[in-house]
Amino acid sequence: MTTLDDYGGWPGVLGKLAAGQDIGPGEARAALGAILAGEATDAQVAAFIIALRLKGPAVGELLGLANAMRDAATPLDIPANAIDIVGTGGTAGRKAHAMNISTMACFVAAGAGATVCKHGSVKASSTSGSFDLLDVIGVPITASPQQVEQMVRAAGLGFAFAKTFHPAMRHVASVRSEVGISTVFNLLGPLSHPGHVQRQVLGVLERSLAPTMAAVLQATGSVRSLVVHGDGRFDEFTTTGPNLVVDLNEGKMTEYWIEAADVGLPAATPDELRGGDPVANARILSGILAGESGPLRDIVVLNAAAGLVVAGIAGDLAEGVEAAAAAIDDGRAAKKFDEVTERPSG
């Protein structure tokens, strides 16, 4: 494998980025590889991630960066049909009212028959990250790789904590915190699942990133993925307005728009989709699994439906909505919750 010195070291890479030029997959992989090996200074790390942010990441760059993340990750052996439902984070206007929609959708999708391995972390700037919620409801978030593998195979639902599987990220933690804005690492989380899932629902905050992220998934061999940008503000499917979807199916990409009404769900307003801290979100999840109706259930059902599509269980989103709703109504989603947590859902 080539090293950063083969590309002129940091002056070579940073010089290109500062000039607005894309770097190749090999350069990106070597640069991040050096960072994750602890061979870069904080100044070099900050310069690299800010230069990428200002230029905007290209497909080849993201591919190289994702490969570097996987090179340094602790591997996870999970079934080939496993899915993930994930967003890049940083949803506009939601930092104070994060609802952990994709995490809740994982329980419903698993209840409907999908094999799910959720990859994520604790909060960075919002009120509740996915693993903050999981911790509150009793999921053992510090489970070892072997324990996660066992959970996925036994229960069809498991959770891979980024801190456990990407220990090299400790070399960028302080810089990310001090920079304080969304960076390329927000995009790399969904692209660097330690189990190399080939079926994903991936939400992006910026519309322009949808085809870019889909192209990266295409290059990494994704079997079926839905990349979604929701109503100009959400990194997930939303019931508040139109969703841009880039559908990647066995190498072929198609792009379309879909709204709640198209799949038999009522529209909602953003104010109706407010979450809170992990304890508040745990109550929301318990209510949904207990059969409470309303906008919060609807958006979870919609995102679970997308998971069922990429899992090959549902032929389309409308069929997925019916299957996800049925898994809640007949108690299968609540049963799945009870299988993987240390306290009952009720």
mmCIF file of C-alpha atoms in Angstrom:
data_model
loop_
_atom_site.group_PDB
_atom_site.id
_atom_site.type_symbol
_atom_site.label_atom_id
_atom_site.label_comp_id
_atom_site.label_asym_id
_atom_site.label_seq_id
_atom_site.Cartn_x
_atom_site.Cartn_y
_atom_site.Cartn_z
ATOM 1 C CA MET A 1 0.000 0.000 0.000
ATOM 2 C CA THR A 2 1.271 3.482 -0.834
ATOM 3 C CA THR A 3 2.039 5.988 1.899
ATOM 4 C CA LEU A 4 1.432 9.691 2.287
ATOM 5 C CA ASP A 5 5.054 10.402 1.330
ATOM 6 C CA ASP A 6 4.354 8.896 -2.098
ATOM 7 C CA TYR A 7 1.970 11.802 -2.691
ATOM 8 C CA GLY A 8 4.235 14.583 -1.483
ATOM 9 C CA GLY A 9 3.326 14.353 2.180
ATOM 10 C CA TRP A 10 0.963 16.826 3.787
ATOM 11 C CA PRO A 11 2.123 19.760 1.617
ATOM 12 C CA GLY A 12 1.226 17.798 -1.499
ATOM 13 C CA VAL A 13 -2.229 16.732 -0.335
ATOM 14 C CA LEU A 14 -3.167 19.978 1.390
ATOM 15 C CA GLY A 15 -1.837 22.033 -1.505
ATOM 16 C CA LYS A 16 -4.203 20.301 -3.925
ATOM 17 C CA LEU A 17 -7.197 20.643 -1.631
ATOM 18 C CA ALA A 18 -6.437 24.306 -0.925
ATOM 19 C CA ALA A 19 -6.396 24.923 -4.676
ATOM 20 C CA GLY A 20 -9.826 23.323 -4.985
ATOM 21 C CA GLN A 21 -8.509 20.200 -6.672
ATOM 22 C CA ASP A 22 -9.768 16.701 -5.927
ATOM 23 C CA ILE A 23 -7.285 14.197 -4.580
ATOM 24 C CA GLY A 24 -7.395 10.590 -5.710
ATOM 25 C CA PRO A 25 -8.679 7.621 -3.721
ATOM 26 C CA GLY A 26 -5.112 6.526 -2.987
ATOM 27 C CA GLU A 27 -4.113 9.945 -1.681
ATOM 28 C CA ALA A 28 -7.214 10.166 0.486
ATOM 29 C CA ARG A 29 -6.641 6.684 1.861
ATOM 30 C CA ALA A 30 -2.994 7.437 2.641
ATOM 31 C CA ALA A 31 -3.794 10.764 4.304
ATOM 32 C CA LEU A 32 -6.477 9.372 6.580
ATOM 33 C CA GLY A 33 -4.377 6.281 7.194
ATOM 34 C CA ALA A 34 -1.623 8.503 8.560
ATOM 35 C CA ILE A 35 -4.128 10.357 10.731
ATOM 36 C CA LEU A 36 -5.620 7.169 12.150
ATOM 37 C CA ALA A 37 -2.138 5.830 12.867
ATOM 38 C CA GLY A 38 -1.458 8.871 15.032
ATOM 39 C CA GLU A 39 1.146 10.206 12.612
ATOM 40 C CA ALA A 40 -0.459 13.621 12.008
ATOM 41 C CA THR A 41 -0.456 16.714 14.175
ATOM 42 C CA ASP A 42 -3.696 18.347 15.267
ATOM 43 C CA ALA A 43 -2.944 21.203 12.866
ATOM 44 C CA GLN A 44 -2.595 18.784 9.948
ATOM 45 C CA VAL A 45 -5.804 16.974 10.885
ATOM 46 C CA ALA A 46 -7.730 20.245 11.155
ATOM 47 C CA ALA A 47 -6.327 21.563 7.876
ATOM 48 C CA PHE A 48 -7.265 18.336 6.095
ATOM 49 C CA ILE A 49 -10.862 18.113 7.273
ATOM 50 C CA ILE A 50 -11.544 21.830 6.794
ATOM 51 C CA ALA A 51 -10.021 21.818 3.300
ATOM 52 C CA LEU A 52 -12.280 18.891 2.387
ATOM 53 C CA ARG A 53 -15.275 20.681 3.878
ATOM 54 C CA LEU A 54 -14.587 23.880 1.902
ATOM 55 C CA LYS A 55 -13.963 22.074 -1.385
ATOM 56 C CA GLY A 56 -16.671 19.481 -0.960
ATOM 57 C CA PRO A 57 -15.860 15.765 -0.993
ATOM 58 C CA ALA A 58 -15.671 13.923 -4.303
ATOM 59 C CA VAL A 59 -16.715 10.314 -4.819
ATOM 60 C CA GLY A 60 -13.128 9.102 -5.171
ATOM 61 C CA GLU A 61 -12.067 10.917 -2.027
ATOM 62 C CA LEU A 62 -14.891 9.435 0.027
ATOM 63 C CA LEU A 63 -14.098 5.993 -1.343
ATOM 64 C CA GLY A 64 -10.458 6.306 -0.305
ATOM 65 C CA LEU A 65 -11.358 7.711 3.103
ATOM 66 C CA ALA A 66 -13.896 4.944 3.726
ATOM 67 C CA ASN A 67 -11.277 2.348 2.821
ATOM 68 C CA ALA A 68 -8.873 3.917 5.317
ATOM 69 C CA MET A 69 -11.541 3.751 8.009
ATOM 70 C CA ARG A 70 -12.113 0.084 7.248
ATOM 71 C CA ASP A 71 -8.371 -0.615 7.199
ATOM 72 C CA ALA A 72 -8.131 0.621 10.787
ATOM 73 C CA ALA A 73 -11.408 -0.852 12.054
ATOM 74 C CA THR A 74 -11.980 -3.907 14.204
ATOM 75 C CA PRO A 75 -13.794 -6.336 11.870
ATOM 76 C CA LEU A 76 -17.288 -7.621 12.542
ATOM 77 C CA ASP A 77 -18.551 -10.918 11.131
ATOM 78 C CA ILE A 78 -22.288 -10.643 10.513
ATOM 79 C CA PRO A 79 -24.689 -12.245 7.999
ATOM 80 C CA ALA A 80 -24.430 -11.034 4.414
ATOM 81 C CA ASN A 81 -28.097 -9.994 4.421
ATOM 82 C CA ALA A 82 -27.713 -7.627 7.390
ATOM 83 C CA ILE A 83 -28.917 -4.052 6.921
ATOM 84 C CA ASP A 84 -28.297 -0.711 8.590
ATOM 85 C CA ILE A 85 -30.553 2.331 8.832
ATOM 86 C CA VAL A 86 -28.395 5.378 9.427
ATOM 87 C CA GLY A 87 -28.041 9.110 8.855
ATOM 88 C CA THR A 88 -25.058 11.407 8.563
ATOM 89 C CA GLY A 89 -26.341 13.489 11.488
ATOM 90 C CA GLY A 90 -26.568 17.209 12.006
ATOM 91 C CA THR A 91 -30.185 17.608 10.913
ATOM 92 C CA ALA A 92 -30.998 21.314 10.658
ATOM 93 C CA GLY A 93 -33.221 22.566 13.448
ATOM 94 C CA ARG A 94 -33.212 19.184 15.191
ATOM 95 C CA LYS A 95 -30.155 19.413 17.441
ATOM 96 C CA ALA A 96 -32.328 20.464 20.374
ATOM 97 C CA HIS A 97 -35.070 17.940 19.601
ATOM 98 C CA ALA A 98 -33.312 14.889 18.136
ATOM 99 C CA MET A 99 -35.629 11.887 17.974
ATOM 100 C CA ASN A 100 -33.313 9.020 16.951
ATOM 101 C CA ILE A 101 -35.719 7.991 14.205
ATOM 102 C CA SER A 102 -33.370 5.588 12.427
ATOM 103 C CA THR A 103 -32.568 3.814 15.696
ATOM 104 C CA MET A 104 -36.240 3.344 16.510
ATOM 105 C CA ALA A 105 -36.846 2.128 12.963
ATOM 106 C CA CYS A 106 -34.258 -0.614 13.471
ATOM 107 C CA PHE A 107 -36.410 -2.268 16.146
ATOM 108 C CA VAL A 108 -39.447 -2.195 13.871
ATOM 109 C CA ALA A 109 -37.584 -3.469 10.811
ATOM 110 C CA ALA A 110 -36.089 -6.303 12.865
ATOM 111 C CA GLY A 111 -39.531 -7.115 14.226
ATOM 112 C CA ALA A 112 -40.749 -7.402 10.647
ATOM 113 C CA GLY A 113 -38.043 -9.913 9.792
ATOM 114 C CA ALA A 114 -34.972 -7.951 8.714
ATOM 115 C CA THR A 115 -31.528 -8.761 10.090
ATOM 116 C CA VAL A 116 -30.252 -5.437 11.417
ATOM 117 C CA CYS A 117 -26.868 -4.276 12.681
ATOM 118 C CA LYS A 118 -26.958 -0.613 13.659
ATOM 119 C CA HIS A 119 -23.623 1.212 13.551
ATOM 120 C CA GLY A 120 -23.474 4.521 15.400
ATOM 121 C CA SER A 121 -22.287 6.569 18.298
ATOM 122 C CA VAL A 122 -23.279 8.840 21.152
ATOM 123 C CA LYS A 123 -24.315 12.449 20.616
ATOM 124 C CA ALA A 124 -21.897 14.985 19.233
ATOM 125 C CA SER A 125 -23.999 18.162 19.256
ATOM 126 C CA SER A 126 -27.640 17.055 19.457
ATOM 127 C CA THR A 127 -29.705 16.172 22.515
ATOM 128 C CA SER A 128 -29.528 12.444 21.827
ATOM 129 C CA GLY A 129 -27.304 10.247 19.700
ATOM 130 C CA SER A 130 -28.359 6.755 18.701
ATOM 131 C CA PHE A 131 -26.230 5.067 21.349
ATOM 132 C CA ASP A 132 -27.363 7.506 24.043
ATOM 133 C CA LEU A 133 -30.884 6.181 23.496
ATOM 134 C CA LEU A 134 -29.697 2.580 23.369
ATOM 135 C CA ASP A 135 -27.838 3.022 26.641
ATOM 136 C CA VAL A 136 -30.947 4.359 28.383
ATOM 137 C CA ILE A 137 -33.168 1.499 27.219
ATOM 138 C CA GLY A 138 -30.720 -1.143 28.386
ATOM 139 C CA VAL A 139 -28.825 -2.195 25.279
ATOM 140 C CA PRO A 140 -25.248 -3.146 26.234
ATOM 141 C CA ILE A 141 -23.553 -0.527 24.055
ATOM 142 C CA THR A 142 -20.023 -1.519 25.073
ATOM 143 C CA ALA A 143 -20.530 -5.077 23.847
ATOM 144 C CA SER A 144 -17.450 -6.738 22.384
ATOM 145 C CA PRO A 145 -17.306 -7.601 18.679
ATOM 146 C CA GLN A 146 -18.016 -11.237 19.538
ATOM 147 C CA GLN A 147 -21.047 -10.244 21.612
ATOM 148 C CA VAL A 148 -22.392 -8.040 18.812
ATOM 149 C CA GLU A 149 -21.952 -10.877 16.327
ATOM 150 C CA GLN A 150 -23.802 -13.244 18.649
ATOM 151 C CA MET A 151 -26.628 -10.756 19.174
ATOM 152 C CA VAL A 152 -27.107 -10.199 15.444
ATOM 153 C CA ARG A 153 -27.141 -13.912 14.700
ATOM 154 C CA ALA A 154 -29.342 -14.902 17.646
ATOM 155 C CA ALA A 155 -31.820 -12.028 17.743
ATOM 156 C CA GLY A 156 -31.531 -10.604 14.240
ATOM 157 C CA LEU A 157 -30.705 -7.235 15.787
ATOM 158 C CA GLY A 158 -27.431 -5.896 17.138
ATOM 159 C CA PHE A 159 -25.616 -2.620 17.688
ATOM 160 C CA ALA A 160 -22.013 -1.808 16.793
ATOM 161 C CA PHE A 161 -20.688 1.107 18.848
ATOM 162 C CA ALA A 162 -18.291 3.176 16.729
ATOM 163 C CA LYS A 163 -15.938 3.716 19.663
ATOM 164 C CA THR A 164 -15.488 -0.050 20.015
ATOM 165 C CA PHE A 165 -14.913 -0.752 16.340
ATOM 166 C CA HIS A 166 -12.998 2.384 15.339
ATOM 167 C CA PRO A 167 -10.523 2.896 18.210
ATOM 168 C CA ALA A 168 -8.169 4.839 15.931
ATOM 169 C CA MET A 169 -10.712 7.664 15.847
ATOM 170 C CA ARG A 170 -9.265 8.719 19.193
ATOM 171 C CA HIS A 171 -6.610 10.507 17.151
ATOM 172 C CA VAL A 172 -9.189 12.934 15.719
ATOM 173 C CA ALA A 173 -11.616 13.241 18.629
ATOM 174 C CA SER A 174 -10.221 16.433 20.125
ATOM 175 C CA VAL A 175 -9.883 18.169 16.758
ATOM 176 C CA ARG A 176 -13.456 17.303 15.776
ATOM 177 C CA SER A 177 -14.710 18.624 19.092
ATOM 178 C CA GLU A 178 -12.723 21.851 18.868
ATOM 179 C CA VAL A 179 -13.654 22.497 15.226
ATOM 180 C CA GLY A 180 -17.288 22.101 16.222
ATOM 181 C CA ILE A 181 -18.852 21.790 12.756
ATOM 182 C CA SER A 182 -19.946 18.931 10.551
ATOM 183 C CA THR A 183 -16.973 17.439 8.711
ATOM 184 C CA VAL A 184 -16.229 14.571 6.373
ATOM 185 C CA PHE A 185 -16.267 12.230 9.374
ATOM 186 C CA ASN A 186 -20.050 12.667 9.551
ATOM 187 C CA LEU A 187 -20.188 11.126 6.082
ATOM 188 C CA LEU A 188 -17.664 8.407 6.829
ATOM 189 C CA GLY A 189 -19.598 6.855 9.703
ATOM 190 C CA PRO A 190 -22.303 5.391 7.437
ATOM 191 C CA LEU A 191 -19.650 4.381 4.877
ATOM 192 C CA SER A 192 -17.431 2.486 7.312
ATOM 193 C CA HIS A 193 -19.675 -0.091 8.943
ATOM 194 C CA PRO A 194 -17.312 -2.654 10.526
ATOM 195 C CA GLY A 195 -19.503 -5.470 9.237
ATOM 196 C CA HIS A 196 -19.295 -4.167 5.655
ATOM 197 C CA VAL A 197 -23.074 -4.207 5.268
ATOM 198 C CA GLN A 198 -24.170 -4.207 1.640
ATOM 199 C CA ARG A 199 -27.738 -3.124 2.310
ATOM 200 C CA GLN A 200 -28.346 0.318 3.776
ATOM 201 C CA VAL A 201 -30.814 3.120 4.241
ATOM 202 C CA LEU A 202 -28.553 6.163 4.363
ATOM 203 C CA GLY A 203 -29.866 9.649 5.085
ATOM 204 C CA VAL A 204 -27.941 12.775 4.069
ATOM 205 C CA LEU A 205 -28.495 16.333 5.217
ATOM 206 C CA GLU A 206 -27.511 18.011 1.947
ATOM 207 C CA ARG A 207 -29.402 17.197 -1.235
ATOM 208 C CA SER A 208 -26.239 17.344 -3.349
ATOM 209 C CA LEU A 209 -24.711 14.533 -1.296
ATOM 210 C CA ALA A 210 -27.389 11.966 -2.168
ATOM 211 C CA PRO A 211 -25.998 10.946 -5.578
ATOM 212 C CA THR A 212 -22.434 11.269 -4.271
ATOM 213 C CA MET A 213 -22.996 8.897 -1.369
ATOM 214 C CA ALA A 214 -24.913 6.495 -3.598
ATOM 215 C CA ALA A 215 -21.973 6.438 -6.006
ATOM 216 C CA VAL A 216 -19.609 5.564 -3.147
ATOM 217 C CA LEU A 217 -21.905 2.730 -2.069
ATOM 218 C CA GLN A 218 -22.041 1.576 -5.679
ATOM 219 C CA ALA A 219 -18.234 1.496 -5.826
ATOM 220 C CA THR A 220 -18.041 -0.534 -2.605
ATOM 221 C CA GLY A 221 -20.369 -3.218 -3.962
ATOM 222 C CA SER A 222 -23.662 -2.372 -2.287
ATOM 223 C CA VAL A 223 -26.404 -4.825 -3.211
ATOM 224 C CA ARG A 224 -29.365 -2.597 -2.332
ATOM 225 C CA SER A 225 -29.342 0.833 -0.743
ATOM 226 C CA LEU A 226 -31.650 3.810 -0.506
ATOM 227 C CA VAL A 227 -29.920 7.163 -0.047
ATOM 228 C CA VAL A 228 -32.426 9.779 1.046
ATOM 229 C CA HIS A 229 -32.606 13.505 1.654
ATOM 230 C CA GLY A 230 -35.824 14.486 3.400
ATOM 231 C CA ASP A 231 -37.694 17.702 2.639
ATOM 232 C CA GLY A 232 -34.664 19.969 2.542
ATOM 233 C CA ARG A 233 -33.816 19.453 6.206
ATOM 234 C CA PHE A 234 -33.772 15.806 7.303
ATOM 235 C CA ASP A 235 -31.139 13.063 7.025
ATOM 236 C CA GLU A 236 -33.883 10.424 6.894
ATOM 237 C CA PHE A 237 -37.236 9.764 5.273
ATOM 238 C CA THR A 238 -39.726 12.319 6.529
ATOM 239 C CA THR A 239 -43.486 12.725 6.462
ATOM 240 C CA THR A 240 -43.255 16.532 6.310
ATOM 241 C CA GLY A 241 -42.727 16.820 2.554
ATOM 242 C CA PRO A 242 -40.946 15.367 -0.468
ATOM 243 C CA ASN A 243 -38.069 12.932 -0.064
ATOM 244 C CA LEU A 244 -35.340 12.689 -2.689
ATOM 245 C CA VAL A 245 -34.343 9.040 -3.034
ATOM 246 C CA VAL A 246 -31.383 7.606 -4.901
ATOM 247 C CA ASP A 247 -32.166 3.907 -5.196
ATOM 248 C CA LEU A 248 -29.154 1.663 -5.762
ATOM 249 C CA ASN A 249 -30.197 -1.822 -6.806
ATOM 250 C CA GLU A 250 -27.516 -4.317 -7.866
ATOM 251 C CA GLY A 251 -25.323 -1.612 -9.349
ATOM 252 C CA LYS A 252 -28.042 0.420 -11.062
ATOM 253 C CA MET A 253 -29.004 3.848 -9.694
ATOM 254 C CA THR A 254 -32.403 5.466 -10.121
ATOM 255 C CA GLU A 255 -33.574 8.739 -8.632
ATOM 256 C CA TYR A 256 -37.108 9.678 -7.623
ATOM 257 C CA TRP A 257 -39.200 11.699 -5.195
ATOM 258 C CA ILE A 258 -41.712 10.280 -2.740
ATOM 259 C CA GLU A 259 -44.034 11.744 -0.106
ATOM 260 C CA ALA A 260 -45.935 10.300 2.828
ATOM 261 C CA ALA A 261 -49.230 10.262 0.923
ATOM 262 C CA ASP A 262 -47.655 8.105 -1.794
ATOM 263 C CA VAL A 263 -47.257 5.262 0.714
ATOM 264 C CA GLY A 264 -50.501 5.711 2.623
ATOM 265 C CA LEU A 265 -49.246 7.861 5.498
ATOM 266 C CA PRO A 266 -50.554 11.266 6.613
ATOM 267 C CA ALA A 267 -48.328 14.323 6.330
ATOM 268 C CA ALA A 268 -46.884 15.914 9.458
ATOM 269 C CA THR A 269 -45.296 19.210 10.436
ATOM 270 C CA PRO A 270 -41.723 19.453 11.769
ATOM 271 C CA ASP A 271 -43.065 20.489 15.174
ATOM 272 C CA GLU A 272 -44.949 17.190 15.399
ATOM 273 C CA LEU A 273 -41.682 15.267 15.055
ATOM 274 C CA ARG A 274 -39.842 16.698 18.032
ATOM 275 C CA GLY A 275 -37.836 14.365 20.200
ATOM 276 C CA GLY A 276 -35.734 15.240 23.209
ATOM 277 C CA ASP A 277 -33.065 13.807 25.447
ATOM 278 C CA PRO A 278 -32.436 10.043 25.598
ATOM 279 C CA VAL A 279 -34.963 9.524 28.406
ATOM 280 C CA ALA A 280 -37.676 11.372 26.478
ATOM 281 C CA ASN A 281 -36.869 9.409 23.334
ATOM 282 C CA ALA A 282 -37.015 6.146 25.267
ATOM 283 C CA ARG A 283 -40.566 7.063 26.290
ATOM 284 C CA ILE A 284 -41.425 7.836 22.664
ATOM 285 C CA LEU A 285 -40.068 4.473 21.525
ATOM 286 C CA SER A 286 -41.942 2.619 24.263
ATOM 287 C CA GLY A 287 -45.144 4.372 23.273
ATOM 288 C CA ILE A 288 -44.721 3.511 19.611
ATOM 289 C CA LEU A 289 -43.994 -0.144 20.366
ATOM 290 C CA ALA A 290 -47.013 -0.230 22.688
ATOM 291 C CA GLY A 291 -49.254 0.818 19.800
ATOM 292 C CA GLU A 292 -49.585 4.586 20.172
ATOM 293 C CA SER A 293 -50.560 6.190 16.877
ATOM 294 C CA GLY A 294 -49.635 9.572 15.469
ATOM 295 C CA PRO A 295 -46.895 11.398 13.549
ATOM 296 C CA LEU A 296 -44.029 9.922 15.594
ATOM 297 C CA ARG A 297 -45.107 6.374 14.823
ATOM 298 C CA ASP A 298 -45.657 7.277 11.169
ATOM 299 C CA ILE A 299 -42.129 8.542 10.571
ATOM 300 C CA VAL A 300 -40.619 5.522 12.318
ATOM 301 C CA VAL A 301 -42.794 3.218 10.217
ATOM 302 C CA LEU A 302 -41.691 4.999 7.029
ATOM 303 C CA ASN A 303 -38.008 4.587 7.824
ATOM 304 C CA ALA A 304 -38.490 0.982 8.903
ATOM 305 C CA ALA A 305 -40.289 0.416 5.602
ATOM 306 C CA ALA A 306 -37.193 1.620 3.766
ATOM 307 C CA GLY A 307 -35.173 -0.891 5.759
ATOM 308 C CA LEU A 308 -37.505 -3.664 4.678
ATOM 309 C CA VAL A 309 -37.057 -2.631 1.046
ATOM 310 C CA VAL A 310 -33.259 -2.853 1.183
ATOM 311 C CA ALA A 311 -33.568 -6.140 3.096
ATOM 312 C CA GLY A 312 -35.590 -7.570 0.214
ATOM 313 C CA ILE A 313 -38.598 -8.207 2.452
ATOM 314 C CA ALA A 314 -40.785 -5.530 0.867
ATOM 315 C CA GLY A 315 -41.044 -4.855 -2.850
ATOM 316 C CA ASP A 316 -41.540 -1.125 -2.402
ATOM 317 C CA LEU A 317 -42.066 1.484 0.294
ATOM 318 C CA ALA A 318 -45.850 1.148 0.345
ATOM 319 C CA GLU A 319 -45.555 -2.586 0.965
ATOM 320 C CA GLY A 320 -42.869 -1.867 3.539
ATOM 321 C CA VAL A 321 -45.148 0.534 5.408
ATOM 322 C CA GLU A 322 -47.792 -2.175 5.714
ATOM 323 C CA ALA A 323 -45.248 -4.729 6.942
ATOM 324 C CA ALA A 324 -43.669 -2.328 9.441
ATOM 325 C CA ALA A 325 -47.041 -1.265 10.829
ATOM 326 C CA ALA A 326 -48.070 -4.901 11.186
ATOM 327 C CA ALA A 327 -44.887 -5.676 13.154
ATOM 328 C CA ILE A 328 -45.835 -2.985 15.654
ATOM 329 C CA ASP A 329 -49.504 -3.890 15.835
ATOM 330 C CA ASP A 330 -48.989 -7.614 16.420
ATOM 331 C CA GLY A 331 -46.247 -7.079 18.999
ATOM 332 C CA ARG A 332 -43.278 -8.448 17.056
ATOM 333 C CA ALA A 333 -41.374 -5.148 17.258
ATOM 334 C CA ALA A 334 -41.889 -4.957 21.032
ATOM 335 C CA LYS A 335 -40.768 -8.565 21.363
ATOM 336 C CA LYS A 336 -37.595 -7.750 19.452
ATOM 337 C CA PHE A 337 -36.985 -4.849 21.836
ATOM 338 C CA ASP A 338 -37.287 -7.196 24.787
ATOM 339 C CA GLU A 339 -34.826 -9.652 23.232
ATOM 340 C CA VAL A 340 -31.971 -7.159 23.045
ATOM 341 C CA THR A 341 -32.554 -4.908 26.049
ATOM 342 C CA GLU A 342 -32.321 -5.458 29.758
ATOM 343 C CA ARG A 343 -35.785 -4.205 30.555
ATOM 344 C CA PRO A 344 -39.227 -4.691 28.938
ATOM 345 C CA SER A 345 -40.626 -2.231 26.397
ATOM 346 C CA GLY A 346 -43.817 -1.563 28.321
#
